[in-house]
Tab-separated table of C-alpha atoms and ligand atoms in Angstrom:
chain	number	residue	atom	x	y	z
A	785	MET	CA	0.000	0.000	0.000
A	786	LEU	CA	2.817	2.429	0.868
A	787	ASP	CA	5.190	0.895	-1.613
A	788	LYS	CA	8.409	2.909	-1.836
A	789	LYS	CA	6.886	5.986	-0.179
A	790	ASN	CA	9.539	7.938	1.665
A	791	ILE	CA	8.291	8.837	5.092
A	792	LEU	CA	10.263	10.908	7.558
A	793	ILE	CA	9.025	10.618	11.137
A	794	GLY	CA	9.921	13.462	13.452
A	795	VAL	CA	9.793	12.255	17.044
A	796	THR	CA	9.567	14.938	19.717
A	797	GLY	CA	9.921	14.708	23.482
A	798	GLY	CA	6.741	13.132	24.802
A	799	ILE	CA	6.149	9.866	26.611
A	800	ALA	CA	4.104	8.630	23.633
A	801	ALA	CA	7.369	8.429	21.666
A	802	TYR	CA	7.473	4.737	22.576
A	803	LYS	CA	4.319	4.141	20.482
A	804	VAL	CA	6.042	5.576	17.440
A	805	VAL	CA	8.414	2.617	17.370
A	806	GLU	CA	5.347	0.559	16.457
A	807	VAL	CA	4.261	3.170	13.893
A	808	ALA	CA	7.678	2.989	12.196
A	809	SER	CA	7.506	-0.781	12.184
A	810	LEU	CA	3.997	-0.874	10.655
A	811	LEU	CA	4.917	1.662	7.975
A	812	LYS	CA	7.955	-0.363	7.074
A	813	LYS	CA	5.833	-3.509	6.789
A	814	SER	CA	3.541	-1.592	4.399
A	815	GLY	CA	6.503	-1.057	2.089
A	816	ALA	CA	7.500	2.487	3.055
A	817	ASN	CA	11.070	3.646	3.389
A	818	VAL	CA	11.125	5.172	6.853
A	819	LYS	CA	13.680	7.543	8.325
A	820	ILE	CA	13.587	8.942	11.810
A	821	MET	CA	14.617	12.312	13.107
A	822	MET	CA	14.449	12.903	16.853
A	823	THR	CA	14.643	15.981	18.989
A	824	LYS	CA	17.146	15.757	21.841
A	825	HIS	CA	14.290	15.485	24.354
A	826	ALA	CA	12.796	12.589	22.433
A	827	THR	CA	15.988	10.600	22.976
A	828	GLU	CA	15.240	10.756	26.729
A	829	PHE	CA	12.177	8.585	26.062
A	830	VAL	CA	13.366	6.205	23.346
A	831	SER	CA	16.871	5.398	22.265
A	832	PRO	CA	17.781	6.297	18.675
A	833	ARG	CA	19.179	2.799	18.416
A	834	THR	CA	15.694	1.295	18.773
A	835	PHE	CA	14.470	3.298	15.778
A	836	GLN	CA	17.617	2.514	13.862
A	837	GLU	CA	17.067	-1.232	14.293
A	838	ILE	CA	13.407	-0.979	13.305
A	839	THR	CA	13.908	1.198	10.224
A	840	ASN	CA	17.303	-0.020	9.058
A	841	ASN	CA	18.242	3.600	8.597
A	842	ALA	CA	20.500	5.935	10.568
A	843	VAL	CA	18.574	8.155	12.998
A	844	SER	CA	19.266	11.890	12.913
A	845	VAL	CA	19.297	14.027	16.013
A	846	GLU	CA	22.030	16.594	15.776
A	847	MET	CA	22.031	19.572	13.454
A	848	PHE	CA	25.764	19.193	12.994
A	849	GLY	CA	27.376	15.827	13.162
A	850	ASP	CA	25.207	12.872	12.279
A	851	ALA	CA	23.158	12.094	9.167
A	852	ALA	CA	26.382	11.128	7.463
A	853	ASN	CA	24.593	10.445	4.188
A	854	PHE	CA	23.759	14.072	3.569
A	855	HIS	CA	25.976	17.026	2.942
A	856	VAL	CA	23.377	19.389	4.422
A	857	ALA	CA	21.261	17.155	6.606
A	858	HIS	CA	18.073	19.198	6.847
A	859	ILE	CA	17.899	19.811	3.093
A	860	GLY	CA	18.755	16.209	2.269
A	861	LEU	CA	16.079	14.826	4.556
A	862	ALA	CA	13.497	17.386	3.422
A	863	ASN	CA	14.149	16.351	-0.190
A	864	PHE	CA	13.910	12.690	0.739
A	865	ALA	CA	10.437	12.843	2.256
A	866	ASP	CA	7.102	12.374	0.446
A	867	LEU	CA	5.490	12.971	3.818
A	868	ILE	CA	6.691	14.115	7.221
A	869	LEU	CA	4.873	12.719	10.236
A	870	ILE	CA	5.464	14.465	13.553
A	871	ALA	CA	4.541	12.033	16.314
A	872	PRO	CA	4.222	12.665	19.117
A	873	ALA	CA	4.063	16.416	18.586
A	874	THR	CA	4.541	18.232	21.888
A	875	ALA	CA	2.941	21.608	22.640
A	876	ASN	CA	6.382	23.182	22.516
A	877	PHE	CA	7.119	21.681	19.126
A	878	LEU	CA	3.769	22.841	17.692
A	879	ALA	CA	4.531	26.349	18.942
A	880	LYS	CA	7.911	26.298	17.221
A	881	MET	CA	6.399	25.017	13.985
A	882	ALA	CA	3.650	27.640	14.035
A	883	HIS	CA	6.231	30.397	14.435
A	884	GLY	CA	8.796	29.109	11.970
A	885	ILE	CA	11.456	28.649	14.630
A	886	ALA	CA	14.364	26.574	13.389
A	887	ASP	CA	16.664	25.838	16.323
A	888	ASP	CA	17.376	22.156	15.816
A	889	LEU	CA	17.543	19.627	13.011
A	890	LEU	CA	13.837	18.724	12.998
A	891	THR	CA	12.464	22.271	13.049
A	892	THR	CA	14.969	23.296	10.381
A	893	THR	CA	14.027	20.344	8.185
A	894	ILE	CA	10.351	21.282	8.433
A	895	LEU	CA	11.098	24.811	7.301
A	896	ALA	CA	12.972	23.429	4.311
A	897	PHE	CA	10.089	21.104	3.397
A	898	ASP	CA	7.183	22.097	1.148
A	899	GLY	CA	5.351	18.778	1.011
A	900	LYS	CA	2.701	17.083	3.104
A	901	ILE	CA	2.996	17.200	6.868
A	902	LEU	CA	0.888	15.190	9.259
A	903	VAL	CA	1.079	16.155	12.913
A	904	ALA	CA	-0.088	13.956	15.791
A	905	PRO	CA	-0.242	16.092	18.952
A	906	SER	CA	0.025	14.306	22.266
A	907	MET	CA	0.120	15.990	25.650
A	908	ASN	CA	-1.765	16.692	28.850
A	909	THR	CA	-5.383	17.779	28.222
A	910	LYS	CA	-4.922	21.257	29.695
A	911	MET	CA	-1.867	21.842	27.566
A	912	TYR	CA	-3.787	20.651	24.504
A	913	GLU	CA	-6.800	22.794	25.233
A	914	ASN	CA	-4.758	25.840	26.154
A	915	PRO	CA	-5.659	28.703	23.770
A	916	ALA	CA	-1.986	29.055	22.883
A	917	THR	CA	-1.798	25.456	21.640
A	918	GLN	CA	-5.163	25.733	19.880
A	919	ALA	CA	-4.058	28.957	18.170
A	920	ASN	CA	-0.850	27.274	17.032
A	921	LEU	CA	-2.848	24.347	15.651
A	922	SER	CA	-5.116	26.763	13.750
A	923	VAL	CA	-2.101	28.463	12.215
A	924	LEU	CA	-0.707	25.121	11.111
A	925	LYS	CA	-4.073	23.980	9.719
A	926	ALA	CA	-4.413	27.184	7.706
A	927	ARG	CA	-1.005	26.416	6.190
A	928	GLY	CA	-2.209	23.023	5.047
A	929	VAL	CA	-0.665	20.891	7.785
A	930	GLN	CA	-2.946	17.967	8.546
A	931	ILE	CA	-3.646	17.473	12.233
A	932	LEU	CA	-4.441	14.054	13.614
A	933	GLU	CA	-6.641	14.777	16.630
A	934	PRO	CA	-5.510	13.119	19.851
A	935	ASN	CA	-7.727	10.505	21.450
A	936	VAL	CA	-9.462	10.753	24.795
A	937	GLY	CA	-8.092	8.380	27.420
A	938	ILE	CA	-5.912	7.923	30.474
A	939	LEU	CA	-2.851	10.111	30.090
A	940	ALA	CA	0.655	9.554	31.415
A	941	CYS	CA	0.016	12.166	34.111
A	942	GLY	CA	-2.806	10.009	35.504
A	943	THR	CA	-5.695	12.226	34.364
A	944	VAL	CA	-8.369	11.277	31.865
A	945	GLY	CA	-8.915	13.578	28.898
A	946	LYS	CA	-8.026	14.461	25.341
A	947	GLY	CA	-4.353	14.200	24.553
A	948	ARG	CA	-3.495	10.572	23.919
A	949	LEU	CA	-1.557	9.765	20.794
A	950	PRO	CA	-3.843	7.709	18.513
A	951	GLU	CA	-2.958	4.038	18.270
A	952	PRO	CA	-0.185	3.158	15.790
A	953	THR	CA	-2.672	1.380	13.521
A	954	GLU	CA	-4.851	4.529	13.396
A	955	ILE	CA	-1.845	6.682	12.522
A	956	CYS	CA	-0.821	4.304	9.755
A	957	ALA	CA	-4.383	4.164	8.394
A	958	GLN	CA	-4.391	7.939	8.229
A	959	ILE	CA	-1.113	7.921	6.316
A	960	GLU	CA	-2.457	5.365	3.866
A	961	LYS	CA	-5.554	7.509	3.352
A	962	PHE	CA	-3.298	10.456	2.756
A	963	PHE	CA	-1.504	8.702	-0.076
A	964	ALA	CA	-4.614	6.977	-1.417
A	965	GLN	CA	-6.173	10.374	-2.014
A	966	ASP	CA	-3.176	11.219	-4.073
A	967	LYS	CA	-4.123	9.867	-7.462
A	968	ILE	CA	-7.848	10.448	-7.390
A	969	LEU	CA	-7.767	11.844	-10.928
A	970	ALA	CA	-5.497	9.244	-12.502
A	971	GLY	CA	-6.357	8.740	-16.162
A	972	LYS	CA	-8.538	11.869	-16.313
A	973	LYS	CA	-7.943	14.904	-18.470
A	974	VAL	CA	-8.596	18.233	-16.783
A	975	VAL	CA	-8.500	21.574	-18.590
A	976	VAL	CA	-7.971	24.580	-16.337
A	977	THR	CA	-8.096	28.236	-17.338
A	978	ALA	CA	-6.450	30.914	-15.240
A	979	GLY	CA	-5.569	34.585	-15.161
A	980	GLY	CA	-7.217	37.483	-16.909
A	981	THR	CA	-7.561	37.970	-20.638
A	982	ILE	CA	-6.012	40.981	-22.353
A	983	GLU	CA	-8.013	42.801	-24.992
A	984	ALA	CA	-5.859	44.929	-27.270
A	985	ILE	CA	-6.603	48.605	-27.858
A	986	ASP	CA	-3.531	49.132	-30.027
A	987	PRO	CA	-0.130	47.384	-30.196
A	988	VAL	CA	0.829	49.041	-26.885
A	989	ARG	CA	-2.312	49.296	-24.725
A	990	TYR	CA	-4.885	46.823	-23.620
A	991	ILE	CA	-7.946	46.382	-21.442
A	992	GLY	CA	-7.155	43.944	-18.644
A	993	ASN	CA	-8.335	42.962	-15.192
A	994	ARG	CA	-6.914	42.340	-11.748
A	995	SER	CA	-6.818	38.541	-11.868
A	996	SER	CA	-3.420	37.160	-10.762
A	997	GLY	CA	-4.058	33.638	-12.008
A	998	ARG	CA	-3.176	32.206	-8.594
A	999	MET	CA	-6.430	30.309	-8.061
A	1000	GLY	CA	-6.247	28.606	-11.462
A	1001	TYR	CA	-2.548	27.783	-11.126
A	1002	GLU	CA	-3.244	26.188	-7.730
A	1003	ILE	CA	-6.083	24.154	-9.239
A	1004	ALA	CA	-3.808	22.996	-12.054
A	1005	LYS	CA	-1.141	22.033	-9.511
A	1006	SER	CA	-3.623	20.192	-7.342
A	1007	ALA	CA	-5.027	18.308	-10.374
A	1008	VAL	CA	-1.477	17.331	-11.420
A	1009	ASN	CA	-0.845	16.062	-7.890
A	1010	ALA	CA	-4.080	14.097	-8.132
A	1011	GLY	CA	-2.663	12.279	-11.156
A	1012	ALA	CA	-4.675	14.049	-13.878
A	1013	GLU	CA	-3.423	14.942	-17.309
A	1014	VAL	CA	-3.682	18.704	-16.994
A	1015	VAL	CA	-3.923	21.342	-19.717
A	1016	LEU	CA	-3.496	24.858	-18.345
A	1017	VAL	CA	-4.692	27.696	-20.546
A	1018	SER	CA	-3.434	30.866	-18.965
A	1019	GLY	CA	-4.268	34.457	-19.654
A	1020	ASN	CA	-2.228	37.227	-18.124
A	1021	SER	CA	-0.277	36.010	-15.057
A	1022	ASN	CA	3.243	36.353	-13.698
A	1023	LEU	CA	3.190	32.949	-12.049
A	1024	GLU	CA	5.415	30.040	-12.955
A	1025	PRO	CA	3.337	27.181	-14.388
A	1026	PRO	CA	3.368	24.154	-12.072
A	1027	ASN	CA	5.518	21.145	-12.921
A	1028	GLY	CA	3.955	18.126	-14.538
A	1029	LEU	CA	1.448	19.798	-16.873
A	1030	LYS	CA	0.563	17.911	-20.033
A	1031	LYS	CA	0.197	21.171	-21.978
A	1032	PHE	CA	0.566	24.823	-21.142
A	1033	PHE	CA	-0.841	27.574	-23.351
A	1034	LYS	CA	-0.256	31.229	-22.697
A	1035	VAL	CA	-2.942	33.276	-24.414
A	1036	GLU	CA	-3.894	36.912	-24.465
A	1037	SER	CA	-7.445	37.521	-25.606
A	1038	ALA	CA	-10.742	35.843	-24.812
A	1039	LEU	CA	-10.933	34.669	-28.438
A	1040	GLU	CA	-7.536	32.951	-28.158
A	1041	MET	CA	-8.550	31.363	-24.881
A	1042	ARG	CA	-11.781	30.127	-26.449
A	1043	GLU	CA	-9.923	28.513	-29.324
A	1044	LYS	CA	-7.500	26.633	-27.068
A	1045	VAL	CA	-10.228	25.477	-24.686
A	1046	LEU	CA	-12.530	24.323	-27.492
A	1047	ASN	CA	-9.664	22.359	-29.085
A	1048	GLU	CA	-9.163	20.451	-25.840
A	1049	PHE	CA	-12.807	20.084	-24.876
A	1050	GLU	CA	-13.901	16.951	-26.682
A	1051	THR	CA	-11.270	14.761	-25.040
A	1052	ALA	CA	-11.548	16.440	-21.633
A	1053	ASP	CA	-13.185	14.882	-18.586
A	1054	CYS	CA	-13.458	18.200	-16.837
A	1055	VAL	CA	-13.017	21.901	-17.523
A	1056	ILE	CA	-12.473	24.303	-14.643
A	1057	MET	CA	-12.829	27.888	-15.827
A	1058	SER	CA	-11.197	30.063	-13.220
A	1059	ALA	CA	-10.000	32.631	-15.758
A	1060	ALA	CA	-11.336	36.154	-15.583
A	1061	VAL	CA	-12.446	36.396	-19.183
A	1062	ALA	CA	-13.149	39.901	-20.473
A	1063	ASP	CA	-16.805	40.207	-21.376
A	1064	TYR	CA	-16.014	42.788	-24.070
A	1065	ARG	CA	-13.201	43.456	-26.523
A	1066	VAL	CA	-12.310	46.476	-28.610
A	1067	LYS	CA	-14.171	46.140	-31.891
A	1068	THR	CA	-11.261	47.218	-34.081
A	1069	PRO	CA	-7.921	47.467	-32.288
A	1070	ALA	CA	-5.734	50.115	-33.933
A	1071	ALA	CA	-2.930	48.692	-36.071
A	1072	GLN	CA	-0.577	51.450	-34.933
A	1073	LYS	CA	-0.115	53.137	-31.564
A	1074	ILE	CA	-2.886	55.656	-31.015
A	1075	LYS	CA	-1.355	59.137	-30.687
A	1076	LYS	CA	-2.965	61.560	-28.289
A	1077	SER	CA	-4.797	64.360	-30.050
A	1078	ALA	CA	-8.525	64.756	-29.351
A	1079	GLU	CA	-9.747	65.560	-25.822
A	1080	ASN	CA	-12.006	62.536	-25.798
A	1081	LEU	CA	-11.375	59.090	-27.120
A	1082	THR	CA	-14.177	56.595	-27.539
A	1083	LEU	CA	-13.527	52.889	-27.832
A	1084	GLU	CA	-16.225	50.754	-29.327
A	1085	LEU	CA	-16.517	47.445	-27.488
A	1086	VAL	CA	-18.187	44.302	-28.700
A	1087	LYS	CA	-19.232	41.329	-26.634
A	1088	ASN	CA	-16.850	38.403	-26.304
A	1089	PRO	CA	-18.212	34.895	-26.573
A	1090	ASP	CA	-18.980	33.352	-23.188
A	1091	ILE	CA	-16.626	30.370	-23.333
A	1092	LEU	CA	-18.159	28.517	-20.421
A	1093	LYS	CA	-21.682	28.975	-21.706
A	1094	GLU	CA	-20.604	27.526	-25.042
A	1095	LEU	CA	-19.051	24.540	-23.270
A	1096	GLY	CA	-22.254	24.129	-21.266
A	1097	ALA	CA	-24.239	23.869	-24.507
A	1098	LEU	CA	-21.744	21.442	-26.082
A	1099	LYS	CA	-21.092	19.238	-23.087
A	1100	LYS	CA	-21.658	15.490	-23.142
A	1101	ASN	CA	-20.142	13.835	-20.079
A	1102	GLN	CA	-17.674	16.537	-19.199
A	1103	ILE	CA	-17.737	18.039	-15.728
A	1104	LEU	CA	-17.924	21.822	-15.891
A	1105	VAL	CA	-16.853	24.050	-13.035
A	1106	GLY	CA	-17.214	27.812	-13.122
A	1107	PHE	CA	-16.284	30.698	-10.902
A	1108	ALA	CA	-18.408	33.641	-9.945
A	1109	ALA	CA	-16.366	36.585	-8.778
A	1110	GLU	CA	-18.939	38.964	-7.390
A	1111	THR	CA	-19.141	42.136	-5.357
A	1112	GLN	CA	-22.774	41.819	-4.237
A	1113	ASN	CA	-25.730	39.332	-4.203
A	1114	ILE	CA	-23.130	36.592	-4.467
A	1115	LEU	CA	-25.271	33.476	-4.116
A	1116	GLU	CA	-28.058	34.791	-6.300
A	1117	TYR	CA	-25.751	35.756	-9.181
A	1118	ALA	CA	-23.734	32.576	-8.822
A	1119	ARG	CA	-26.854	30.374	-8.944
A	1120	LYS	CA	-27.954	32.116	-12.113
A	1121	LYS	CA	-24.577	31.436	-13.768
A	1122	LEU	CA	-24.638	27.817	-12.590
A	1123	VAL	CA	-27.901	27.226	-14.436
A	1124	GLU	CA	-27.284	29.432	-17.491
A	1125	LYS	CA	-23.870	27.878	-18.149
A	1126	ASN	CA	-25.017	24.312	-17.392
A	1127	LEU	CA	-22.324	23.717	-14.763
A	1128	ASN	CA	-21.900	20.889	-12.262
A	1129	PHE	CA	-20.946	23.349	-9.561
A	1130	ILE	CA	-19.807	26.913	-9.238
A	1131	VAL	CA	-17.288	28.461	-6.871
A	1132	ALA	CA	-18.526	31.842	-5.745
A	1133	ASN	CA	-16.700	34.496	-3.864
A	1134	ASP	CA	-16.963	38.106	-2.850
A	1135	VAL	CA	-13.838	39.618	-4.351
A	1136	THR	CA	-14.112	42.667	-2.119
A	1137	ALA	CA	-13.974	40.657	1.150
A	1138	GLU	CA	-10.768	40.867	3.165
A	1139	GLY	CA	-8.741	37.713	2.579
A	1140	ALA	CA	-10.437	37.013	-0.755
A	1141	GLY	CA	-10.072	38.343	-4.262
A	1142	PHE	CA	-7.284	39.020	-6.628
A	1143	ALA	CA	-3.721	39.468	-5.416
A	1144	VAL	CA	-4.060	37.596	-2.087
A	1145	LYS	CA	-3.078	33.997	-1.407
A	1146	THR	CA	-6.302	33.204	0.441
A	1147	ASN	CA	-9.924	32.997	-0.574
A	1148	ILE	CA	-13.322	32.853	1.124
A	1149	ALA	CA	-15.571	30.879	-1.139
A	1150	SER	CA	-18.797	28.935	-1.359
A	1151	ILE	CA	-19.489	26.012	-3.635
A	1152	ILE	CA	-22.998	25.922	-5.035
A	1153	TRP	CA	-24.428	22.716	-6.425
A	1154	ARG	CA	-27.209	22.136	-8.900
A	1155	ASN	CA	-29.491	20.629	-6.243
A	1156	GLY	CA	-29.321	23.920	-4.381
A	1157	GLU	CA	-26.840	22.759	-1.767
A	1158	VAL	CA	-24.315	25.367	-0.673
A	1159	GLU	CA	-20.988	24.676	1.023
A	1160	ASN	CA	-19.647	27.748	2.775
A	1161	PHE	CA	-15.931	27.688	3.484
A	1162	SER	CA	-14.068	29.881	5.906
A	1163	LYS	CA	-10.934	31.734	4.821
A	1164	MET	CA	-8.352	29.316	3.480
A	1165	THR	CA	-5.380	29.331	1.168
A	1166	LYS	CA	-6.098	29.149	-2.543
A	1167	ALA	CA	-4.053	25.923	-2.514
A	1168	ASP	CA	-6.473	24.392	0.008
A	1169	LEU	CA	-9.506	25.599	-1.906
A	1170	ALA	CA	-7.974	24.128	-5.073
A	1171	GLU	CA	-7.711	20.751	-3.311
A	1172	LYS	CA	-11.347	20.943	-2.273
A	1173	ILE	CA	-12.409	21.683	-5.848
A	1174	VAL	CA	-10.286	18.859	-7.250
A	1175	LEU	CA	-11.605	16.432	-4.638
A	1176	ARG	CA	-15.197	17.286	-5.605
A	1177	VAL	CA	-14.452	16.850	-9.298
A	1178	SER	CA	-12.911	13.456	-8.572
A	1179	ILE	CA	-15.934	12.379	-6.563
A	1180	ILE	CA	-18.247	13.190	-9.505
A	1181	LEU	CA	-15.913	11.566	-12.037
A	1182	ASN	CA	-15.490	8.402	-9.982
A	1183	GLN	CA	-19.208	7.932	-9.270
B	1586	LIG	N1	-16.569	33.116	-18.439
B	1586	LIG	C1	-16.311	32.635	-19.712
B	1586	LIG	N2	-16.363	33.470	-20.787
B	1586	LIG	C2	-16.674	34.767	-20.627
B	1586	LIG	C3	-16.952	35.273	-19.339
B	1586	LIG	C4	-16.883	34.415	-18.263
B	1586	LIG	O1	-16.033	31.457	-19.868
B	1586	LIG	N3	-16.714	35.560	-21.681
B	1586	LIG	C5	-16.531	32.200	-17.285
B	1586	LIG	C6	-15.542	32.557	-16.214
B	1586	LIG	O2	-14.291	31.937	-16.409
B	1586	LIG	C7	-16.210	32.075	-14.943
B	1586	LIG	C8	-17.677	32.209	-15.247
B	1586	LIG	O3	-17.771	32.256	-16.661
B	1586	LIG	O4	-15.968	30.713	-14.687
B	1586	LIG	C9	-18.331	33.430	-14.635
B	1586	LIG	O5	-17.760	34.573	-15.106
B	1586	LIG	P1	-18.216	36.052	-14.694
B	1586	LIG	O6	-17.446	37.033	-15.472
B	1586	LIG	O7	-18.179	36.170	-13.227
B	1586	LIG	O8	-19.693	36.038	-15.135
B	1586	LIG	P2	-20.370	36.557	-16.408
B	1586	LIG	O9	-21.135	35.416	-16.949
B	1586	LIG	O10	-19.391	37.207	-17.332
B	1586	LIG	O11	-21.388	37.612	-15.816
B	1586	LIG	P3	-21.164	39.102	-15.244
B	1586	LIG	O12	-19.903	39.641	-15.869
B	1586	LIG	O13	-22.391	39.753	-15.658
B	1586	LIG	O14	-21.042	38.937	-13.760
């Protein structure tokens, strides 16, 4: 199940560290390549040698000195891992993670790691419920770290409450689920549009919009990670296209975007239109730069085709997802677009809300379904919202 997955377990200084020996053993039996990194305090509870015997790999503790296989240990181990599990995660360690403190090998490795992190907190109930710990957990969650809630039970301090490290089998099941979700779009072709279109006025000027392309690029990245064959059609954006795309088209105008999307549509399983397509274009862009002369200049605009509406009329089995970037009456306008464009669901947001909209990395969105159901999400990163969208597409496609 975990064949050849590289899992780095960070063990921090809690009594539950002894249970993690079993976790390492189970992961190894599932086919994973497991490496262990311990904080100094963790070595007070379990000897590095125990982990070394179980994993068949050297155990790293010191920032300078061990981890002989790597020139720069924290970078080497961060590059190695497909997933980092922190178990048990003490309150102190969560606080350090939440604040980006890097004062030992494990905290430094986490800062150098941009992949999946699963954290299993374990501590006394009062420490767990302390607002400081809860705030740190919220910060980590908002950054995409997955938190494995502690169980309720008898704790090492003799009290009964929430704070017990989940059983090794539960932790391993969670890790398997984590990886199983990975390729939920394997064999599917997903076309994503992103960014704003540019409508030429003359060879120098254009009409554009504030879209950064971030939401669409995150969706493309998330779909690639989910194993899909992804075609990204991007309007104006300064972002680097994600790795692993099947095709990447950079276009300018709505008409160019339409052509690329239509070419890909027949063989697509899903189209996610997150691009901010200009509704109008200049009827006749000037062939030469317009020189200033008259006091007033009038541009005649003509309507652009509505790409998504066209797809909605053409669609056979394709899943269609639209966006509704609104400034008022969000749900009402979004519902109308959902029906008019024949979409499976629409992602609506108020672009004027703080933490949502164009240049920011977060979004506050709702997903509206054809049966009238509405999912309201709190503020989250565009990367997290992208994962939610991709997960929903996969659920429809795998029905
Ligand atoms: N869209 C499109 N082609 C257009 C305009 C929009 O494919 N010419 C797509 C967008 O990518 C988005 C959805 O339609 O997924 C909604 O776009 P939006 O501009 O918010 O809605 P409009 O239908 O253009 O309505 P209005 O501008 O009146 O809000």
